[in-house]
Amino acid sequence: MRKHLLLAIAMMAVCALGIAALQAFYSWQSYQTEQRTFSRNVNEAFAVAVDSAMLVRTDEISEEFRSWISDTSFVRVTSRVNEIYGTTVFTLTETGPQSKGQKSISMSLENFTAKVEPITPEARKIFIDHMVRIARKDLRKGFVFFYTQKLGDRLDKAYFSIPVDTAIVRREFVKQLSKRQIAVDFTLKPIPKTEGLFQTEKQNLERKDLKKPRWIWATCYNSGFFVFQKLKWAIGGSVVLVLLTLFCFGYVLRLLLTQHKLSVIKDDFIRNMTHEIHTPLASLTVTAEALQRFDHDAPKRQEYLQILLHQLEKLGKLTNEIIKTAKSGTSGKETRKPVSIRSVLEDLIADFPSVFFTVVVPEDICVSANPTGLHRAFANLIDNAVKYNDKPKVEIRIIASETKRDVVIGISDNGPGIPISEKNNIFDAFYRIPTGDRHDVKGFGLGLHYVRKTIESLGGTIELAGSETGATFHIKIPK
Ligand code: ADP
């Protein structure tokens, strides 16, 4: 049985641990996958944000470009009609101090069919819009086109030398993150890589000299928590499942152990019972046979009958004891009245003349109980203290005191004591501390069970106290 039990426990433990390990493994894998998805999304969001910031800057420059070509003190826009083709040709000419390079540029517009000479404000606006559009297109591709030297110089300076504002990068990054439903705090300050902080891939803000890159990257503070948050139901579910499995495992284990304990107790009980009943039964059989076989004289018959009665009385007592204990704990309630602890003890002490008692119990200490039940409970305790004692001089110490609500009683003896590991078992019905096959002290493991039931029926408690020598019980009964 023990072997099977151990095997079952080992298998259950392996199963429970296996489930826990698998759940932990899957949770870890999900976390890793989620983290990879997170880093891919954040990197993508950051790259898009930097690109958008560049575009925003390009658009800004295009608008600056519009203001430059609209400024007549900087350039002049004129138009004339080409006689051969019949189209309007626009000319952009630098004004002010002469520059070294190209001074002017002329072009006709594809969809502009009107013939305008000299230029009108509407035609001028159409031309400027067209110029801005193509300048923006070029800039987006990374080109700076020198329409005239001065315009080209300005455009080049604005595009290559004025850096993209990190505030725009920040704004665009926030937009991109929220588009992907990622809620993390971040900084664009160039802080070095630290354990536990997520950093995006670096993006280059430099456009002119690619050999001198101007890196920008984002450092996210609470990325781990964010990823964990996303997995909270999956991980929470796993934890609940594992806890449930462990709970079931514990519960079944408890049931198994209780079953095992019960079966051990049952075997013990049967062994004790057989032993207890066997002797009187054998004696009864022998005596009855003797009476039947031989024709004895009257005194001899009386002697045999006396033996029969004695053995029958013994058997009767035994059954009574079992029946009484089976009923114990319920009868106490019906007839409760104040009982003086001292008087109960004095009564009992008289039954044990050879025992050396030390009793420190004030006379007025009373509890409300059934006198017979309480008497039997104390009798069981004293009986045990004597029964299990191996000393030539048995000593029992009983001390009682009162608190506001309870009567507290301590009973100790100078016997072999009870291992504290048996603290919870000794009060179980039919439980006896295993002593191998020794049957020198008789009992059915019902004495302490009766005591506990009686005390508990009064709303009190009894427990075995750890003590160096002998056994000590602490009893607490409400007044
Ligand atoms: P039993 O009827 O077998 O004595 P109990 O319920 O009274 O059963 O006691 C349970 C077990 O506790 C006993 O088997 C015994 O080993 C142990 N025990 C009880 N009281 C004492 C004591 N005073 N000293 C040593 N062992 C004790």
Coordinates of C-alpha atoms and ligand atoms in Angstrom, one line a residue:
M1 CA 0.0 0.0 0.0
R2 CA 2.7 2.4 1.1
K3 CA 4.6 1.6 -2.1
H4 CA 1.6 2.3 -4.3
L5 CA 0.8 5.4 -2.4
L6 CA 4.4 6.7 -2.9
L7 CA 4.2 5.8 -6.6
A8 CA 0.9 7.7 -7.0
I9 CA 2.3 10.7 -5.2
A10 CA 5.4 10.7 -7.3
M11 CA 3.4 10.4 -10.5
M12 CA 1.1 13.2 -9.5
A13 CA 4.0 15.4 -8.5
V14 CA 5.7 14.7 -11.9
C15 CA 2.4 15.6 -13.6
A16 CA 1.8 18.8 -11.6
L17 CA 5.4 19.9 -12.1
G18 CA 5.3 19.0 -15.8
I19 CA 2.1 21.1 -16.3
A20 CA 3.7 24.0 -14.3
A21 CA 6.9 23.8 -16.3
L22 CA 5.1 23.6 -19.7
Q23 CA 2.9 26.5 -18.8
A24 CA 5.9 28.5 -17.7
F25 CA 7.7 27.6 -21.0
Y26 CA 4.7 28.6 -23.2
S27 CA 4.2 31.8 -21.2
W28 CA 7.9 32.6 -21.7
Q29 CA 7.7 31.8 -25.4
S30 CA 4.6 34.0 -25.8
Y31 CA 6.4 36.8 -24.0
Q32 CA 9.4 36.5 -26.3
T33 CA 7.2 36.5 -29.4
E34 CA 5.3 39.5 -28.1
Q35 CA 8.5 41.3 -27.4
R36 CA 9.8 40.6 -30.9
T37 CA 6.5 41.9 -32.4
F38 CA 6.8 45.0 -30.1
S39 CA 10.4 45.8 -31.2
R40 CA 9.5 45.3 -34.9
N41 CA 6.5 47.6 -34.6
V42 CA 8.3 50.3 -32.5
N43 CA 11.3 50.3 -34.9
E44 CA 8.9 50.6 -37.9
A45 CA 7.0 53.4 -36.1
F46 CA 10.3 55.2 -35.4
A47 CA 11.6 54.9 -39.0
V48 CA 8.3 56.2 -40.4
A49 CA 8.3 59.0 -37.8
V50 CA 11.8 60.1 -38.9
D51 CA 10.7 59.9 -42.6
S52 CA 7.6 62.0 -41.8
A53 CA 9.7 64.5 -39.9
M54 CA 12.0 64.8 -43.0
L55 CA 8.9 65.3 -45.2
V56 CA 7.6 68.0 -42.9
R57 CA 10.9 69.7 -43.1
T58 CA 10.9 69.4 -46.9
D59 CA 7.4 71.0 -47.0
E60 CA 8.6 73.8 -44.8
I61 CA 11.5 74.5 -47.1
S62 CA 9.1 74.4 -50.1
E63 CA 7.1 77.1 -48.5
E64 CA 10.2 79.1 -47.8
F65 CA 11.1 78.6 -51.4
R66 CA 7.7 80.1 -52.3
S67 CA 8.4 83.2 -50.2
W68 CA 11.8 83.6 -51.9
I69 CA 10.5 83.5 -55.5
S70 CA 7.6 85.8 -54.5
D71 CA 10.0 88.4 -53.2
T72 CA 10.5 90.8 -56.0
S73 CA 13.6 92.3 -54.4
F74 CA 15.2 88.8 -54.7
V75 CA 13.9 87.5 -58.1
R76 CA 11.7 88.9 -60.8
V77 CA 9.1 86.9 -62.8
T78 CA 8.3 88.0 -66.3
S79 CA 6.6 86.5 -69.3
R80 CA 6.6 86.8 -73.1
V81 CA 4.9 85.1 -76.0
N82 CA 7.1 82.9 -78.2
E83 CA 6.1 83.8 -81.7
I84 CA 7.2 80.5 -83.3
Y85 CA 5.4 78.1 -80.9
G86 CA 2.7 80.6 -79.8
T87 CA 3.3 79.7 -76.1
T88 CA 4.0 81.9 -73.1
V89 CA 7.5 81.6 -71.8
F90 CA 8.1 82.6 -68.1
T91 CA 11.5 83.9 -67.0
L92 CA 12.8 84.0 -63.4
T93 CA 15.7 86.5 -63.1
E94 CA 17.8 87.3 -60.0
T95 CA 17.6 91.0 -59.0
G96 CA 19.9 92.8 -56.7
P97 CA 23.7 92.3 -56.7
Q98 CA 25.0 90.0 -59.4
S99 CA 26.0 86.4 -58.5
K100 CA 28.7 84.4 -60.3
G101 CA 26.6 81.5 -61.6
Q102 CA 23.3 81.2 -63.5
K103 CA 21.3 84.4 -63.2
S104 CA 17.9 83.4 -64.8
I105 CA 15.9 80.5 -66.1
S106 CA 13.1 80.4 -68.7
M107 CA 10.4 77.8 -69.2
S108 CA 6.9 77.4 -70.5
L109 CA 4.3 75.4 -68.7
E110 CA 2.7 72.3 -70.2
N111 CA -1.0 73.1 -69.5
F112 CA -0.7 76.9 -69.7
T113 CA -2.2 77.8 -73.1
A114 CA -3.0 81.5 -72.6
K115 CA -0.7 84.0 -74.2
V116 CA 0.4 86.4 -71.5
E117 CA 2.7 89.4 -72.1
P118 CA 3.3 91.3 -69.9
I119 CA 2.7 89.0 -66.9
T120 CA -0.5 89.2 -65.0
P121 CA -0.9 88.5 -61.2
E122 CA -2.9 85.3 -62.0
A123 CA -0.2 84.0 -64.4
R124 CA 2.5 84.9 -61.9
K125 CA 0.7 82.9 -59.2
I126 CA 0.3 79.9 -61.5
F127 CA 4.0 80.0 -62.3
I128 CA 5.1 80.3 -58.6
D129 CA 2.8 77.4 -57.6
H130 CA 4.3 75.3 -60.4
M131 CA 7.9 76.2 -59.2
V132 CA 7.1 75.3 -55.6
R133 CA 5.5 72.0 -56.7
I134 CA 8.5 70.9 -58.7
A135 CA 11.0 72.1 -56.0
R136 CA 9.0 70.0 -53.4
K137 CA 9.1 67.0 -55.6
D138 CA 12.9 67.3 -56.1
L139 CA 13.5 67.9 -52.4
R140 CA 11.5 64.8 -51.5
K141 CA 13.8 62.8 -53.8
G142 CA 16.8 64.4 -52.1
F143 CA 17.7 66.8 -55.0
V144 CA 18.5 70.5 -54.8
F145 CA 18.0 72.0 -58.2
F146 CA 19.9 75.3 -58.9
Y147 CA 17.3 77.2 -60.9
T148 CA 19.5 80.3 -60.4
Q149 CA 22.7 80.5 -58.4
K150 CA 21.2 82.4 -55.5
L151 CA 18.0 80.4 -55.3
G152 CA 20.1 77.2 -55.4
D153 CA 22.4 78.4 -52.6
R154 CA 19.5 79.3 -50.3
L155 CA 17.7 76.0 -51.1
D156 CA 20.9 74.0 -50.5
K157 CA 21.6 75.7 -47.2
A158 CA 18.0 75.2 -46.0
Y159 CA 17.9 71.6 -47.1
F160 CA 21.3 70.4 -46.0
S161 CA 22.4 72.6 -43.2
I162 CA 19.3 73.3 -41.1
P163 CA 18.7 70.1 -39.1
V164 CA 15.3 68.4 -38.8
D165 CA 13.7 69.5 -35.5
T166 CA 13.6 66.6 -33.0
A167 CA 10.3 68.0 -31.7
I168 CA 8.8 67.1 -35.0
V169 CA 10.3 63.6 -34.8
R170 CA 8.8 63.3 -31.4
R171 CA 5.4 64.4 -32.5
E172 CA 5.4 62.0 -35.5
F173 CA 6.7 59.1 -33.4
V174 CA 3.8 59.7 -30.9
K175 CA 1.4 59.6 -33.8
Q176 CA 2.9 56.4 -35.3
L177 CA 2.9 54.7 -31.9
S178 CA -0.8 55.5 -31.2
K179 CA -1.7 54.3 -34.7
R180 CA -0.2 51.0 -33.7
Q181 CA -1.8 51.1 -30.2
I182 CA 1.5 51.1 -28.4
A183 CA 1.5 53.0 -25.2
V184 CA 5.0 53.5 -23.9
D185 CA 7.0 56.4 -22.5
F186 CA 10.1 57.3 -24.4
T187 CA 12.9 59.8 -24.7
L188 CA 14.8 60.9 -27.8
K189 CA 17.8 62.0 -25.7
P190 CA 20.9 60.1 -26.7
I191 CA 21.1 57.9 -23.6
P192 CA 23.4 54.8 -23.8
K193 CA 21.9 51.3 -24.0
T194 CA 21.0 50.1 -20.5
E195 CA 19.8 46.7 -19.4
G196 CA 16.0 46.5 -19.3
L197 CA 15.4 49.5 -21.5
F198 CA 14.3 49.1 -25.1
Q199 CA 16.0 51.1 -27.7
T200 CA 14.9 51.5 -31.4
E201 CA 17.2 51.1 -34.3
K202 CA 19.2 54.3 -35.1
Q203 CA 18.1 56.6 -37.9
N204 CA 20.3 59.2 -39.6
L205 CA 19.2 62.8 -39.6
E206 CA 22.2 64.0 -41.6
R207 CA 21.6 64.6 -45.3
K208 CA 24.6 66.3 -46.6
D209 CA 27.7 64.5 -45.3
L210 CA 26.8 60.9 -44.9
K211 CA 30.2 60.2 -43.5
K212 CA 29.3 62.2 -40.5
P213 CA 25.9 60.7 -39.5
R214 CA 23.7 62.5 -37.0
W215 CA 22.0 59.5 -35.3
I216 CA 18.7 59.7 -33.5
W217 CA 17.0 56.8 -31.6
A218 CA 14.3 56.4 -29.0
T219 CA 14.6 54.8 -25.6
C220 CA 11.4 53.3 -24.3
Y221 CA 11.1 53.1 -20.5
N222 CA 8.2 50.7 -19.7
S223 CA 8.4 48.4 -22.7
G224 CA 8.6 45.2 -20.5
F225 CA 5.5 46.2 -18.6
F226 CA 3.7 47.0 -21.8
V227 CA 4.5 43.6 -23.3
F228 CA 3.5 41.9 -20.1
Q229 CA 0.2 43.9 -20.0
K230 CA -0.6 42.6 -23.5
L231 CA -0.1 39.0 -22.2
K232 CA -1.7 39.5 -18.9
W233 CA -4.8 37.3 -19.7
A234 CA -2.7 34.5 -21.2
I235 CA -0.1 34.5 -18.3
G236 CA -2.9 35.1 -15.7
G237 CA -4.8 32.1 -17.2
S238 CA -1.7 29.9 -17.0
V239 CA -1.0 30.9 -13.4
V240 CA -4.6 30.2 -12.4
L241 CA -4.4 26.8 -14.2
V242 CA -1.2 25.9 -12.5
L243 CA -2.5 27.0 -9.1
L244 CA -5.7 25.0 -9.8
T245 CA -3.7 21.9 -10.7
L246 CA -1.5 22.3 -7.6
F247 CA -4.6 22.7 -5.5
C248 CA -6.2 19.6 -7.0
F249 CA -2.9 17.8 -6.5
G250 CA -2.8 18.8 -2.8
Y251 CA -6.5 18.0 -2.3
V252 CA -6.2 14.5 -3.8
L253 CA -2.9 14.0 -1.9
R254 CA -4.7 14.9 1.3
L255 CA -7.5 12.5 0.5
L256 CA -5.0 9.7 -0.3
L257 CA -3.2 10.3 3.0
T258 CA -6.4 10.4 5.0
Q259 CA -7.4 7.1 3.3
H260 CA -4.0 5.6 4.1
K261 CA -4.2 6.8 7.7
L262 CA -7.7 5.4 8.1
S263 CA -6.6 2.1 6.7
V264 CA -3.6 2.0 9.1
I265 CA -5.9 2.9 12.0
K266 CA -8.4 0.3 11.0
D267 CA -5.7 -2.4 10.9
D268 CA -4.4 -1.3 14.3
F269 CA -7.9 -1.3 15.7
I270 CA -8.6 -4.8 14.4
R271 CA -5.3 -6.0 15.8
N272 CA -6.0 -4.5 19.2
M273 CA -9.6 -5.6 19.2
T274 CA -8.6 -9.2 18.3
H275 CA -6.0 -9.1 21.1
E276 CA -8.4 -7.7 23.6
I277 CA -11.3 -10.0 22.8
H278 CA -9.2 -13.1 22.2
T279 CA -8.1 -13.5 25.9
P280 CA -11.5 -13.3 27.5
L281 CA -13.0 -15.4 24.8
A282 CA -10.4 -18.1 25.1
S283 CA -10.8 -18.1 28.9
L284 CA -14.7 -18.3 28.5
T285 CA -14.4 -21.2 26.1
V286 CA -12.0 -23.2 28.3
T287 CA -14.1 -22.6 31.5
A288 CA -17.4 -23.4 29.7
E289 CA -15.9 -26.6 28.3
A290 CA -14.6 -27.5 31.8
L291 CA -18.1 -27.0 33.2
Q292 CA -19.6 -29.1 30.5
R293 CA -17.2 -32.0 30.5
F294 CA -16.7 -32.6 34.2
D295 CA -19.1 -33.1 37.0
H296 CA -17.7 -30.6 39.5
D297 CA -18.8 -30.1 43.0
A298 CA -20.8 -26.9 43.9
P299 CA -17.9 -24.7 45.1
K300 CA -15.8 -25.6 42.0
R301 CA -18.8 -24.8 39.8
Q302 CA -19.2 -21.5 41.6
E303 CA -15.5 -20.7 41.0
Y304 CA -15.9 -21.4 37.2
L305 CA -19.0 -19.4 37.0
Q306 CA -17.2 -16.6 38.7
I307 CA -14.5 -16.7 36.1
L308 CA -17.2 -16.7 33.3
L309 CA -18.9 -13.7 34.9
H310 CA -15.6 -11.8 35.3
Q311 CA -14.7 -12.4 31.6
L312 CA -18.2 -11.5 30.4
E313 CA -18.0 -8.3 32.5
K314 CA -14.7 -7.5 30.9
L315 CA -16.2 -8.0 27.4
G316 CA -19.2 -5.9 28.4
K317 CA -17.0 -3.1 29.6
L318 CA -15.1 -3.2 26.3
T319 CA -18.2 -2.9 24.2
N320 CA -19.6 -0.2 26.5
E321 CA -16.4 1.8 26.1
I322 CA -16.6 1.7 22.3
I323 CA -20.3 2.6 22.3
K324 CA -19.9 5.5 24.7
T325 CA -17.1 7.0 22.7
A326 CA -19.0 6.6 19.5
K327 CA -21.8 8.7 21.2
S328 CA -19.4 11.1 22.9
G329 CA -19.6 14.9 22.4
T330 CA -23.3 15.1 21.9
S331 CA -24.6 14.1 25.4
G332 CA -22.7 17.0 27.2
K333 CA -25.0 19.6 25.8
E334 CA -28.2 18.3 27.3
T335 CA -27.5 18.5 31.0
R336 CA -25.0 21.3 31.5
K337 CA -24.5 22.9 34.9
P338 CA -21.6 24.6 36.7
V339 CA -19.0 22.1 37.6
S340 CA -16.1 22.8 40.0
I341 CA -12.9 21.5 38.4
R342 CA -11.4 21.0 41.8
S343 CA -14.2 18.7 43.0
V344 CA -14.0 16.6 39.8
L345 CA -10.2 16.2 40.3
E346 CA -10.6 15.4 44.0
D347 CA -13.0 12.6 43.1
L348 CA -10.6 11.2 40.6
I349 CA -7.5 11.5 42.7
A350 CA -9.1 9.2 45.2
D351 CA -9.2 6.5 42.5
F352 CA -5.4 6.6 42.1
P353 CA -4.0 6.3 45.6
S354 CA -0.5 5.2 44.4
V355 CA -0.1 8.3 42.1
F356 CA 1.7 11.4 43.4
F357 CA -0.5 14.4 42.4
T358 CA 0.4 18.1 42.5
V359 CA -2.9 20.0 42.1
V360 CA -2.9 23.8 42.0
V361 CA -6.5 24.5 41.2
P362 CA -8.5 27.3 43.1
E363 CA -11.7 26.0 44.6
D364 CA -14.0 28.5 42.9
I365 CA -13.0 27.7 39.3
C366 CA -16.1 26.4 37.5
V367 CA -17.1 25.6 34.0
S368 CA -20.6 24.9 32.6
A369 CA -20.6 21.3 31.6
N370 CA -22.1 17.9 31.9
P371 CA -20.4 16.5 35.2
T372 CA -20.2 12.9 34.0
G373 CA -18.7 13.8 30.6
L374 CA -16.1 16.1 32.2
H375 CA -15.3 13.5 34.8
R376 CA -14.7 10.9 32.2
A377 CA -12.6 13.2 30.1
F378 CA -10.3 14.0 33.0
A379 CA -10.3 10.3 34.0
N380 CA -9.1 9.4 30.5
L381 CA -6.2 11.9 30.8
I382 CA -5.2 10.7 34.2
D383 CA -5.7 7.1 33.2
N384 CA -3.3 7.6 30.2
A385 CA -0.7 9.4 32.4
V386 CA -0.7 6.4 34.7
K387 CA -1.1 3.7 31.9
Y388 CA 1.8 4.8 29.8
N389 CA 4.1 5.8 32.7
D390 CA 7.2 3.7 33.1
K391 CA 8.5 5.3 36.2
P392 CA 8.3 3.6 39.6
K393 CA 6.7 6.8 41.1
V394 CA 4.0 8.3 38.9
E395 CA 3.7 12.0 39.2
I396 CA 0.9 14.1 37.7
R397 CA 0.7 17.9 37.9
I398 CA -2.6 19.7 37.3
I399 CA -2.6 23.5 37.3
A400 CA -5.7 25.6 36.6
S401 CA -6.2 29.4 36.3
E402 CA -8.8 31.7 34.9
T403 CA -8.7 34.5 32.3
K404 CA -11.5 36.9 31.6
R405 CA -13.3 34.4 29.3
D406 CA -11.7 31.0 29.9
V407 CA -10.6 28.5 32.4
V408 CA -7.1 27.3 31.4
I409 CA -5.9 23.9 32.7
G410 CA -2.5 22.2 32.3
I411 CA -2.0 18.5 32.9
S412 CA 1.4 17.0 32.8
D413 CA 3.0 13.8 33.9
N414 CA 6.5 12.4 34.3
G415 CA 6.0 9.5 31.8
P416 CA 7.7 8.9 28.4
G417 CA 5.9 11.8 26.8
I418 CA 4.4 12.0 23.3
P419 CA 6.4 13.0 20.2
I420 CA 5.2 16.4 19.1
S421 CA 4.9 15.1 15.6
E422 CA 1.9 13.1 16.8
K423 CA 0.3 16.3 18.1
N424 CA -2.5 16.2 15.5
N425 CA -3.0 12.4 15.3
I426 CA -3.4 11.4 18.9
F427 CA -6.9 12.9 19.2
D428 CA -8.2 11.0 16.2
A429 CA -10.6 8.1 16.8
F430 CA -8.8 4.7 17.1
Y431 CA -5.4 6.3 16.7
R432 CA -2.7 4.8 18.8
I433 CA 1.0 5.7 18.5
P434 CA 2.5 2.8 16.6
T435 CA 4.6 0.6 19.0
G436 CA 5.2 -2.4 16.6
D437 CA 3.7 -5.6 17.9
R438 CA 3.8 -4.7 21.5
H439 CA 0.5 -4.9 23.3
D440 CA 1.6 -4.3 26.8
V441 CA -0.6 -1.2 27.3
K442 CA -4.2 -1.8 26.4
G443 CA -6.5 0.6 24.6
F444 CA -8.3 1.4 21.4
G445 CA -7.2 4.8 20.7
L446 CA -10.5 6.3 21.9
G447 CA -9.5 8.0 25.1
L448 CA -8.1 11.2 23.8
H449 CA -10.7 11.3 21.1
Y450 CA -13.3 11.3 23.7
V451 CA -11.5 14.1 25.7
R452 CA -11.3 16.3 22.6
K453 CA -14.9 15.8 21.7
T454 CA -16.1 16.6 25.2
I455 CA -13.9 19.7 25.4
E456 CA -15.0 20.9 22.0
S457 CA -18.7 20.3 22.8
L458 CA -18.1 22.9 25.5
G459 CA -16.6 25.3 23.0
G460 CA -13.1 24.7 24.3
T461 CA -9.8 23.4 22.9
I462 CA -7.2 20.9 23.9
E463 CA -3.7 20.5 22.6
L464 CA -0.5 18.7 23.3
A465 CA 2.2 21.0 24.4
G466 CA 5.8 20.4 23.5
S467 CA 7.6 19.5 26.7
E468 CA 11.0 18.1 27.6
T469 CA 9.8 15.3 29.9
G470 CA 6.4 13.6 30.1
A471 CA 3.3 14.6 28.3
T472 CA 1.6 18.0 28.8
F473 CA -1.9 18.9 27.7
H474 CA -3.3 22.4 27.6
I475 CA -7.0 22.7 27.9
K476 CA -9.1 25.9 27.5
I477 CA -12.8 25.9 28.3
P478 CA -15.0 29.0 28.1
K479 CA -16.6 29.9 31.4
Ligands
ADP1 P1 -5.6 4.6 24.2 O1 -7.0 4.2 24.5 O2 -4.9 3.7 23.2 O3 -4.7 4.9 25.3 P2 -5.7 7.4 23.6 O4 -6.6 8.1 22.6 O5 -6.0 7.7 25.1 O6 -5.7 5.9 23.3 O7 -4.2 7.9 23.4 C1 -3.7 7.8 22.1 C2 -2.2 7.6 22.1 O8 -1.6 8.6 22.7 C3 -1.9 6.4 22.9 O9 -1.7 5.3 21.9 C4 -0.5 6.7 23.5 O10 0.5 6.2 22.7 C5 -0.5 8.2 23.5 N1 -0.7 8.8 24.9 C6 -1.8 9.3 25.4 N2 -1.6 9.8 26.6 C7 -0.3 9.6 26.9 C8 0.6 9.9 28.0 N3 0.1 10.6 29.1 N4 1.9 9.6 27.9 C9 2.4 9.0 26.8 N5 1.6 8.6 25.7 C10 0.3 8.9 25.8

